[in-house]
Rosetta silent file (secondary structure, phi, psi, omega in degrees, C-alpha in Angstrom):
SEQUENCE: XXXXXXXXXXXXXXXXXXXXXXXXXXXXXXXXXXXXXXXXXXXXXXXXXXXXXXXXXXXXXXXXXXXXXXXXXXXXXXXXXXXXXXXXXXXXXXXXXXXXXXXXXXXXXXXXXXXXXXXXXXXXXXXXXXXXXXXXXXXXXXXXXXXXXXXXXXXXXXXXXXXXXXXXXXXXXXXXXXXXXXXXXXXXXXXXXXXXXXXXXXXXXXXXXXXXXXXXXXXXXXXXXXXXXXXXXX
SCORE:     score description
SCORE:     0.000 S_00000001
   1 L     0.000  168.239 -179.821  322.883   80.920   20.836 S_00000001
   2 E  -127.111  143.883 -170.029  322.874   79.210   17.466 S_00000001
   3 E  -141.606  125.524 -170.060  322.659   75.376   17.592 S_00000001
   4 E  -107.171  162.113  158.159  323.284   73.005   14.650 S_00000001
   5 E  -135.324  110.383 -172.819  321.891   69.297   15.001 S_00000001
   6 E   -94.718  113.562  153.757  323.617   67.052   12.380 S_00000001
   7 E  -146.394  174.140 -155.101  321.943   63.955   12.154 S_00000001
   8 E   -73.362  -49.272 -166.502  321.778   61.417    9.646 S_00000001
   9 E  -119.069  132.819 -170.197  317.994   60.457    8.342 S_00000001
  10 L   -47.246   24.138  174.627  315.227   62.984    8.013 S_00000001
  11 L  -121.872  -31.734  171.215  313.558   61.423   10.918 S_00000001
  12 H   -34.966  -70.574 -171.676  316.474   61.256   13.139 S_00000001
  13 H   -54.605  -19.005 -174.901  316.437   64.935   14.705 S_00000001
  14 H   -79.156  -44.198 -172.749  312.172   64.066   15.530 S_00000001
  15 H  -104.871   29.854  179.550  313.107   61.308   17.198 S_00000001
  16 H  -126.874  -21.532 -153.377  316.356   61.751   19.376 S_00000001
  17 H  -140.031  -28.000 -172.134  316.778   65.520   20.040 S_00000001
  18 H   -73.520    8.856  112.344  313.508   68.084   19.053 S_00000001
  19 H    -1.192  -55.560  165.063  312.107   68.223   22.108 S_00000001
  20 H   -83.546  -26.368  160.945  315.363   70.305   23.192 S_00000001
  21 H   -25.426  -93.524 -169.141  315.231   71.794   19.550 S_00000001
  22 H   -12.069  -67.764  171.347  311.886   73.184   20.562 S_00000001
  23 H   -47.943  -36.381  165.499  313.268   74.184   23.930 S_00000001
  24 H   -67.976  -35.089 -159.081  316.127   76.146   22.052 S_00000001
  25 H   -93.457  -39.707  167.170  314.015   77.800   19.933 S_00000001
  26 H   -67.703  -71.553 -175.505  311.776   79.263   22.880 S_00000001
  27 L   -26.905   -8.137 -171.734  314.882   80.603   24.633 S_00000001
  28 L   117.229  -65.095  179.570  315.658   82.878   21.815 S_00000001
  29 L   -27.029  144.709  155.114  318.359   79.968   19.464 S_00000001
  30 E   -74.739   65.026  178.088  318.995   80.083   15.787 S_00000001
  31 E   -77.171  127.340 -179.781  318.071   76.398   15.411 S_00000001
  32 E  -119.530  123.197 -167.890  319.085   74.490   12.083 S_00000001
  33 E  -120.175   87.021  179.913  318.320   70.905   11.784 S_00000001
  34 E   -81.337  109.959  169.543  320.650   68.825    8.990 S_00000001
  35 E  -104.559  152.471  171.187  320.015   65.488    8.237 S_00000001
  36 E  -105.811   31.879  157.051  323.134   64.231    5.430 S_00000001
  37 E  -137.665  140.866  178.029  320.884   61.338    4.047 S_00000001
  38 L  -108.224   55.912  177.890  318.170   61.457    2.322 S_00000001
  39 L    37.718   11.591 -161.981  316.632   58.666    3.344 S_00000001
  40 L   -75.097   16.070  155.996  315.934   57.054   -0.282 S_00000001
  41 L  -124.295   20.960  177.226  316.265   53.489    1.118 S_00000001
  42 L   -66.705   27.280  174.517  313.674   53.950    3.993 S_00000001
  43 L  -166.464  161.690 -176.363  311.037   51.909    2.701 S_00000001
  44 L   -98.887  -13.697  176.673  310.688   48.536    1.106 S_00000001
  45 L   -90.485  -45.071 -142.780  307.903   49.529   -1.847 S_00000001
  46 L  -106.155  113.561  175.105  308.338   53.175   -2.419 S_00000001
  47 L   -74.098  158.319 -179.256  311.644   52.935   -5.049 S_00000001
  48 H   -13.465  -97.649  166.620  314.654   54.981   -4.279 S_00000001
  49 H    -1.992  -83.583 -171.673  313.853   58.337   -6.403 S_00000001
  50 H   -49.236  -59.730 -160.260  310.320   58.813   -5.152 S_00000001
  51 H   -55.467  -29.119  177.799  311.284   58.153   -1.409 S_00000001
  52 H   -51.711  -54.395  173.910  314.118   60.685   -1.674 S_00000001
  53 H   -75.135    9.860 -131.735  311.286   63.316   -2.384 S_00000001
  54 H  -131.425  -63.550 -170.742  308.769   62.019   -0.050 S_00000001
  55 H   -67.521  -38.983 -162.543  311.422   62.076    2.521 S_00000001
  56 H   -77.861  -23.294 -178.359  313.019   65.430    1.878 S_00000001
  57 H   -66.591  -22.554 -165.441  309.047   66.822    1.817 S_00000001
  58 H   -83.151  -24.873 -161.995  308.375   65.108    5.759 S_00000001
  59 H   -93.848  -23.246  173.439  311.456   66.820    6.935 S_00000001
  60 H   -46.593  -62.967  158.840  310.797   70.502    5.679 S_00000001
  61 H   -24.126  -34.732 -171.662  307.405   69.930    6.712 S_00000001
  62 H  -100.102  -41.867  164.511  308.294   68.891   10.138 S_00000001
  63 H   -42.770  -48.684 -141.167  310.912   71.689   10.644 S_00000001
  64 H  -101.914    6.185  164.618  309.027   74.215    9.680 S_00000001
  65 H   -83.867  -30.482  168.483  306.459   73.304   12.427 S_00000001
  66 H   -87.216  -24.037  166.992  309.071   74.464   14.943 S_00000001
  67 L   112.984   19.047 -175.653  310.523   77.249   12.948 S_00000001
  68 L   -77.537  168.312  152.672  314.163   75.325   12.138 S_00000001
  69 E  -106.624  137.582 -158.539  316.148   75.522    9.057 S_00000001
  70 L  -110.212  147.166  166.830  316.079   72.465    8.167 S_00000001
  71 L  -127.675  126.521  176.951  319.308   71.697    5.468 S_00000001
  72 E   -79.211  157.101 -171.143  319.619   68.524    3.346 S_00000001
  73 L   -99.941  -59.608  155.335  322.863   66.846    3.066 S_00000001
  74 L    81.540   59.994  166.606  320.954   64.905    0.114 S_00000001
  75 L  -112.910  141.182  142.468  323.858   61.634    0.266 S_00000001
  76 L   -75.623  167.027 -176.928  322.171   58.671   -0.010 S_00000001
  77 L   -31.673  160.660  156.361  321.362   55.721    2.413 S_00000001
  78 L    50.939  -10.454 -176.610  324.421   53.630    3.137 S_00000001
  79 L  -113.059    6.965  175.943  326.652   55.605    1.127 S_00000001
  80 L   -73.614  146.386 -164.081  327.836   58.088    4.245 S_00000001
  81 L  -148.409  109.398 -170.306  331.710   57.723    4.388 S_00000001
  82 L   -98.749   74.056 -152.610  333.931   60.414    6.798 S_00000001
  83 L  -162.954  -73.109 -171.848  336.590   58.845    4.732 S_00000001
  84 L   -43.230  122.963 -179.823  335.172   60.871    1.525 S_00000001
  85 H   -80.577  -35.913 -150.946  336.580   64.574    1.267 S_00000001
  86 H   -82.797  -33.522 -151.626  333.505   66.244   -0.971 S_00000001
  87 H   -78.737  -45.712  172.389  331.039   64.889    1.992 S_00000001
  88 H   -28.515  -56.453  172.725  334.075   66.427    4.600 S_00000001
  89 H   -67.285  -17.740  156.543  333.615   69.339    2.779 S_00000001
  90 H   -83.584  -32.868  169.070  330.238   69.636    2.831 S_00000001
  91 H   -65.152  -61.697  174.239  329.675   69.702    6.866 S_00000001
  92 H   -40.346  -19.034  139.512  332.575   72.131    6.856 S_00000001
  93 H   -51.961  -58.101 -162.956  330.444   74.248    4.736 S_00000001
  94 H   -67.627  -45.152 -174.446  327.163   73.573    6.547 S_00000001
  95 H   -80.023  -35.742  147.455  328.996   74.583   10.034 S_00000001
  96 H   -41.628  -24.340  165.164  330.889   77.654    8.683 S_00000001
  97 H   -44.389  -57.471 -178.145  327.506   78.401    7.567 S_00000001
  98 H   -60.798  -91.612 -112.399  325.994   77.797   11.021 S_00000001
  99 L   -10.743  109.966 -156.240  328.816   78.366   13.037 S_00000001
 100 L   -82.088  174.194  163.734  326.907   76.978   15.521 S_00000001
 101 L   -94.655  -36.202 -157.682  327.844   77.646   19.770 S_00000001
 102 E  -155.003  105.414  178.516  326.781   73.691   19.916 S_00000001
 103 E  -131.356  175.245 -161.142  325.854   71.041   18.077 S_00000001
 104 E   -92.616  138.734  125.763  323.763   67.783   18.342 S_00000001
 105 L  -163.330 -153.522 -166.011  324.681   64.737   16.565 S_00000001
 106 L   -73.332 -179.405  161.536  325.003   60.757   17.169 S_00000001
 107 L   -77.547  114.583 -156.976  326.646   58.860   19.703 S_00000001
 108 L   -74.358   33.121  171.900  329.534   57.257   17.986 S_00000001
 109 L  -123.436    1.724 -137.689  328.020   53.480   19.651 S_00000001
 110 L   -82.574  159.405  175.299  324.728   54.387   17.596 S_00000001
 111 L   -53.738  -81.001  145.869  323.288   51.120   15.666 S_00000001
 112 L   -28.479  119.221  168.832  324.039   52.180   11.995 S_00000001
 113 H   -50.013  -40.133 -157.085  326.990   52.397    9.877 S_00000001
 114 H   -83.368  -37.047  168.522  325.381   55.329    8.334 S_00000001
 115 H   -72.321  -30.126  172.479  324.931   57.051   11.922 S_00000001
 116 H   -32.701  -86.047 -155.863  328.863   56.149   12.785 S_00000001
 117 H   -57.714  -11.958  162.549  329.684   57.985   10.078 S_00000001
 118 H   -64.627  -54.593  176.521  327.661   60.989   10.502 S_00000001
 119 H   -40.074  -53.233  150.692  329.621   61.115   13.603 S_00000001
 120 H   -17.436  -72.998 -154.770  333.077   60.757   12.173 S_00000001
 121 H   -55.116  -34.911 -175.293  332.077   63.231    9.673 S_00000001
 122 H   -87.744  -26.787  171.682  330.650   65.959   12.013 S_00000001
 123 H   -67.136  -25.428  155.724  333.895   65.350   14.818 S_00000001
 124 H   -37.963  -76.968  153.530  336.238   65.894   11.561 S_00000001
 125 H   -17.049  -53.041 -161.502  334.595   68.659   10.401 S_00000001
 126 H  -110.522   -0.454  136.329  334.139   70.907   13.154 S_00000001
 127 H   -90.361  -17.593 -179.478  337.863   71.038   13.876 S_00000001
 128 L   -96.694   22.131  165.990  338.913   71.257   10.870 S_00000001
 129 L   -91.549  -10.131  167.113  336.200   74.194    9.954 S_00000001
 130 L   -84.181    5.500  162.525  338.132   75.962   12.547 S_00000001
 131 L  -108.333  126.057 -160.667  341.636   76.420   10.223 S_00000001
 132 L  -113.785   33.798  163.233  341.259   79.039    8.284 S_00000001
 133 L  -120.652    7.750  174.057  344.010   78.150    5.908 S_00000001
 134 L   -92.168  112.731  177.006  341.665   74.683    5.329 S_00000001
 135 L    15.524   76.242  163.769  339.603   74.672    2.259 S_00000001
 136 H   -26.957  -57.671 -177.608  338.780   78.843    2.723 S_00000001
 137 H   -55.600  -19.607  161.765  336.427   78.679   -0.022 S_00000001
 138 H   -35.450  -58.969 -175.829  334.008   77.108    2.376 S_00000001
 139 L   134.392  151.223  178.135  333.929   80.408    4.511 S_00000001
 140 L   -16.747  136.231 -150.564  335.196   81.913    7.219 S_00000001
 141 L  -105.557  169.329 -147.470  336.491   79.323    9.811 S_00000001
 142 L  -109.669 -175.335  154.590  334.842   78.857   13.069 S_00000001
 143 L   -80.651 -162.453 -160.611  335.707   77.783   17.066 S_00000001
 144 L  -118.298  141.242 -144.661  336.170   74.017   17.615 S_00000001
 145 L  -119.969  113.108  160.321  332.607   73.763   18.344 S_00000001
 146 L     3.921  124.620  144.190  331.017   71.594   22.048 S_00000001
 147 E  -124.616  142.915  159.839  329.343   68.465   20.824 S_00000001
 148 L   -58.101  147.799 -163.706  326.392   66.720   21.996 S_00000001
 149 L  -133.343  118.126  147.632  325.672   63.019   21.801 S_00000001
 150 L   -34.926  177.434  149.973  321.901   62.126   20.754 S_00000001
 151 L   -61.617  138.265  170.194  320.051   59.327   22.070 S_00000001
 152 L   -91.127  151.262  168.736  321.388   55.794   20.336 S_00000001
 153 H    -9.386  103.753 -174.464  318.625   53.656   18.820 S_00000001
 154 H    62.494   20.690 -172.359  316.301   52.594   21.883 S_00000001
 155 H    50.580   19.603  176.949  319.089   53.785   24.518 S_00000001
 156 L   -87.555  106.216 -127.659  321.015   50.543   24.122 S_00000001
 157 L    70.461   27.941  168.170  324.227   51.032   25.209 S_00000001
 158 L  -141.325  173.083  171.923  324.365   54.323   27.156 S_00000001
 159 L  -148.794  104.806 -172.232  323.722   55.747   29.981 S_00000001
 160 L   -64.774  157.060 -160.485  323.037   59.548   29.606 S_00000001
 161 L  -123.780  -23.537  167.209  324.997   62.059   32.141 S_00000001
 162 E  -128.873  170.978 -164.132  322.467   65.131   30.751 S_00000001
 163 E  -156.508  141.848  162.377  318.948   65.531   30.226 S_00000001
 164 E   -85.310  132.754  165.249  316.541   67.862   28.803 S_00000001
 165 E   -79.150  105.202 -162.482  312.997   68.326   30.395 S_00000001
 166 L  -119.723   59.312  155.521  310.844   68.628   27.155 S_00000001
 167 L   -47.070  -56.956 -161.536  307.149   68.312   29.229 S_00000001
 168 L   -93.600   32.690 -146.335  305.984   71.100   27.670 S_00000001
 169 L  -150.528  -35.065 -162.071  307.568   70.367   24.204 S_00000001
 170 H   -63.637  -10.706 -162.244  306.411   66.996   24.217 S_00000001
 171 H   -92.107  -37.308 -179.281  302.897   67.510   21.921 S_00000001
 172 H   -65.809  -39.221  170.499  304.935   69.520   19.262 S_00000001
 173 H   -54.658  -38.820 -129.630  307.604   66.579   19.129 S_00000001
 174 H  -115.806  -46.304  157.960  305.229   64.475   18.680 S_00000001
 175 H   -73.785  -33.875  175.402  303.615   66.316   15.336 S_00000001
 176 H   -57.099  -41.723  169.667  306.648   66.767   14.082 S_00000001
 177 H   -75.717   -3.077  165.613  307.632   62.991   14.094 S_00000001
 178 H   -76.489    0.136 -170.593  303.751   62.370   12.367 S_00000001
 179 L   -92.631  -16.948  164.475  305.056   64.505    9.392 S_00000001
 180 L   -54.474   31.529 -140.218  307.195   61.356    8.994 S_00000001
 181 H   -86.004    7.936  178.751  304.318   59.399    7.420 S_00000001
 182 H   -90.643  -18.865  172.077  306.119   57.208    4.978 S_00000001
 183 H   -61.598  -52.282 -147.374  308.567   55.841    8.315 S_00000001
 184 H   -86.622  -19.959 -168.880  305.872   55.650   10.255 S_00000001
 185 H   -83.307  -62.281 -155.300  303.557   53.852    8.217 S_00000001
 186 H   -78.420  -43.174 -178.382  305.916   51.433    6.440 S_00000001
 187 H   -82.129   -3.497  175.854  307.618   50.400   10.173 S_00000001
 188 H   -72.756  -58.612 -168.149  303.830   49.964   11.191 S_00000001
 189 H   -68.503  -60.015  169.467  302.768   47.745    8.139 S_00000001
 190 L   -91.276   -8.811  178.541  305.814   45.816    8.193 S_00000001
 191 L  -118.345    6.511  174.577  307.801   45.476   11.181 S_00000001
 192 L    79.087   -9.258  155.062  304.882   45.876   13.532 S_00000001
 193 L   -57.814  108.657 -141.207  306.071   49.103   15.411 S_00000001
 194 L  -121.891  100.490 -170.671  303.855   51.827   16.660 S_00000001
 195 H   -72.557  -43.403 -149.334  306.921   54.886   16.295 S_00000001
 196 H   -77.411  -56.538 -165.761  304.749   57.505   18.080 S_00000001
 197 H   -47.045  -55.802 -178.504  303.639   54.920   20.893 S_00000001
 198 H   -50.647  -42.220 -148.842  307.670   53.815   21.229 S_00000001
 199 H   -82.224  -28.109  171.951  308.791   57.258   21.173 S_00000001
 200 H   -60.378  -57.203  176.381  306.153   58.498   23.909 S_00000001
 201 H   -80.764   -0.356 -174.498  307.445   55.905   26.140 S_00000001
 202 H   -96.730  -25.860  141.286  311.046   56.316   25.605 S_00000001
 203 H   -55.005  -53.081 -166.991  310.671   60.051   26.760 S_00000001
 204 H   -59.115  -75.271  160.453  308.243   59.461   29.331 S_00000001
 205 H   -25.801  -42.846  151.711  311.542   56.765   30.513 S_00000001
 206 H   -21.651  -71.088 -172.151  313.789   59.794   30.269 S_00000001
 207 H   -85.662  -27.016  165.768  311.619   61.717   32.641 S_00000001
 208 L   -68.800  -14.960 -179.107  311.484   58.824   35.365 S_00000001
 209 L   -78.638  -63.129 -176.397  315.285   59.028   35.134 S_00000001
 210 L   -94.227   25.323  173.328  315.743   62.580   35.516 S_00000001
 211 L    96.775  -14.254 -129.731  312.678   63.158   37.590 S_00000001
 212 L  -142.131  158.261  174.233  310.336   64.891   35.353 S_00000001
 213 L   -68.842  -83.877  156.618  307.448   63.850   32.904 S_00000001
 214 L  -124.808  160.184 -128.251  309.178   63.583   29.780 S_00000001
 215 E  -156.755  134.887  164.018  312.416   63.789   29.051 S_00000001
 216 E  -141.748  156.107 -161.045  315.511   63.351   26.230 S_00000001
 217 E  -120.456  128.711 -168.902  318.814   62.308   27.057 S_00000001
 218 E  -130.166  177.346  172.168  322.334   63.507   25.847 S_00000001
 219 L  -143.671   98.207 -144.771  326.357   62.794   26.466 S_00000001
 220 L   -76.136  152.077 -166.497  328.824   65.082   25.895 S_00000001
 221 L   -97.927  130.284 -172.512  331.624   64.839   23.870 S_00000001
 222 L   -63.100   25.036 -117.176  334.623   64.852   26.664 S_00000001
 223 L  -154.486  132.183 -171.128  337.498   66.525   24.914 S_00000001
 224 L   -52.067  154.261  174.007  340.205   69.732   24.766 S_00000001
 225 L    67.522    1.239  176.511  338.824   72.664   23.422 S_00000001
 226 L   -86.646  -43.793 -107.707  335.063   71.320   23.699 S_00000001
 227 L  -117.179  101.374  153.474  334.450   71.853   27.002 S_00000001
 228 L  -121.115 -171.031 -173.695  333.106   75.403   28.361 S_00000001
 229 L  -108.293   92.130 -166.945  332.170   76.186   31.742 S_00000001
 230 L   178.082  156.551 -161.095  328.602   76.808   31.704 S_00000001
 231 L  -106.201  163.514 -145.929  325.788   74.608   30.699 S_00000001
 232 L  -115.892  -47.524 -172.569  325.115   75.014   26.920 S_00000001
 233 L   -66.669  147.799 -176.686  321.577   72.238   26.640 S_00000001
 234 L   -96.818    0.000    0.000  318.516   74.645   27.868 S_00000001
């Protein structure tokens, strides 16, 4: 299978979904991991510019520990808008690209304006990459493609209906979110948050849910033409 994960901030895909990345990736998937911000208001020191390259360096780096393609989106912070047609046109591009069997992205209850709108952008998108009389020049148009619902910010407000078993996944997950060191650093020094230690126990939570050591937790999106019958998360 080929599996896109659209998520918003180059940190996003480490901490809601590679763990089943990983797990996709053993099975055999093409996995490509798109965030469409480039994080250039992550930090309160490190000005715009610089953080954009900083950021875009943590997520190649962290991809390319699992073997993803990782693709930038490159919008800045705060500025995602599924309103905008060029950024419309750019997921329809990235998923005609793809044209993924599945993809990952947020849960449209997610914390952030900026994740909303990833959401928007990628349920817009991946029907309308499937009309192939719809902006052509893109590429060849696709099926209307299953989507996945990440974790939201700390699980608050959901209650996942699937779950990945990432046990054996979990140590690789876990370098991949340390290639994040300007996040991890910067929510350490100033907000007082130890990312790896939260993220370790918020799997670990996962896996008491579904049984299992660690764990990550998805929701599907419920809807004609999404839906087949066979399960698609490994």
């Amino acid at each position: 299978m080929r599996v896109l994960a659209i998520l918003c901030h180059p940190d996003d895909m480490e901490l809601t979904c590679s763990g089943t990345l990983i797990k996709c990736k053993k099975r055999g998937d093409d996995v490509f991991a798109c965030h469409m911000a480039n994080g250039n208001m992550g930090h309160e020191t490190i000005m715009p510019d610089e953080l954009r390259e900083i950021r875009t360096k943590e997520a190649e780096k962290a991809g390319a520990l699992a073997g993803f393609e990782v693709i930038n989106g490159d919008i800045g912070d705060l500025c995602l808008n599924a309103a905008d047609v060029e950024q419309l046109r750019k997921v329809i591009r990235i998923i005609r690209y793809v044209r993924p069997d599945f993809i990952i992205t947020h849960d449209p209850k997610d914390y952030c304006s900026d994740h909303v709108e990833v959401y928007k952008l990628v349920f817009n998108a991946s029907f309308s990459a499937s009309c192939p009389h719809f902006m052509p020049e893109l590429g060849p148009a696709t099926k209307v493609t299953p989507i996945y619902f990440a974790e939201t910010s700390y699980a608050v407000n959901s209650i996942y209906t699937e779950y990945v078993d990432i046990t054996n996944e979990m140590e690789l997950k876990m370098q991949m979110l340390a290639c994040h060191e300007s996040q991890i650093g910067w929510r350490r020094d100033h907000d007082g948050i130890d990312v790896i230690q939260n993220e370790t126990i918020k799997a670990a939570d996962r896996g008491i849910q579904c049984g299992v050591k660690y764990a990550e937790g998805f929701n599907q999106l419920l809807a004609a033409q999404r839906l087949v019958p066979y399960r698609m998360l490994p």
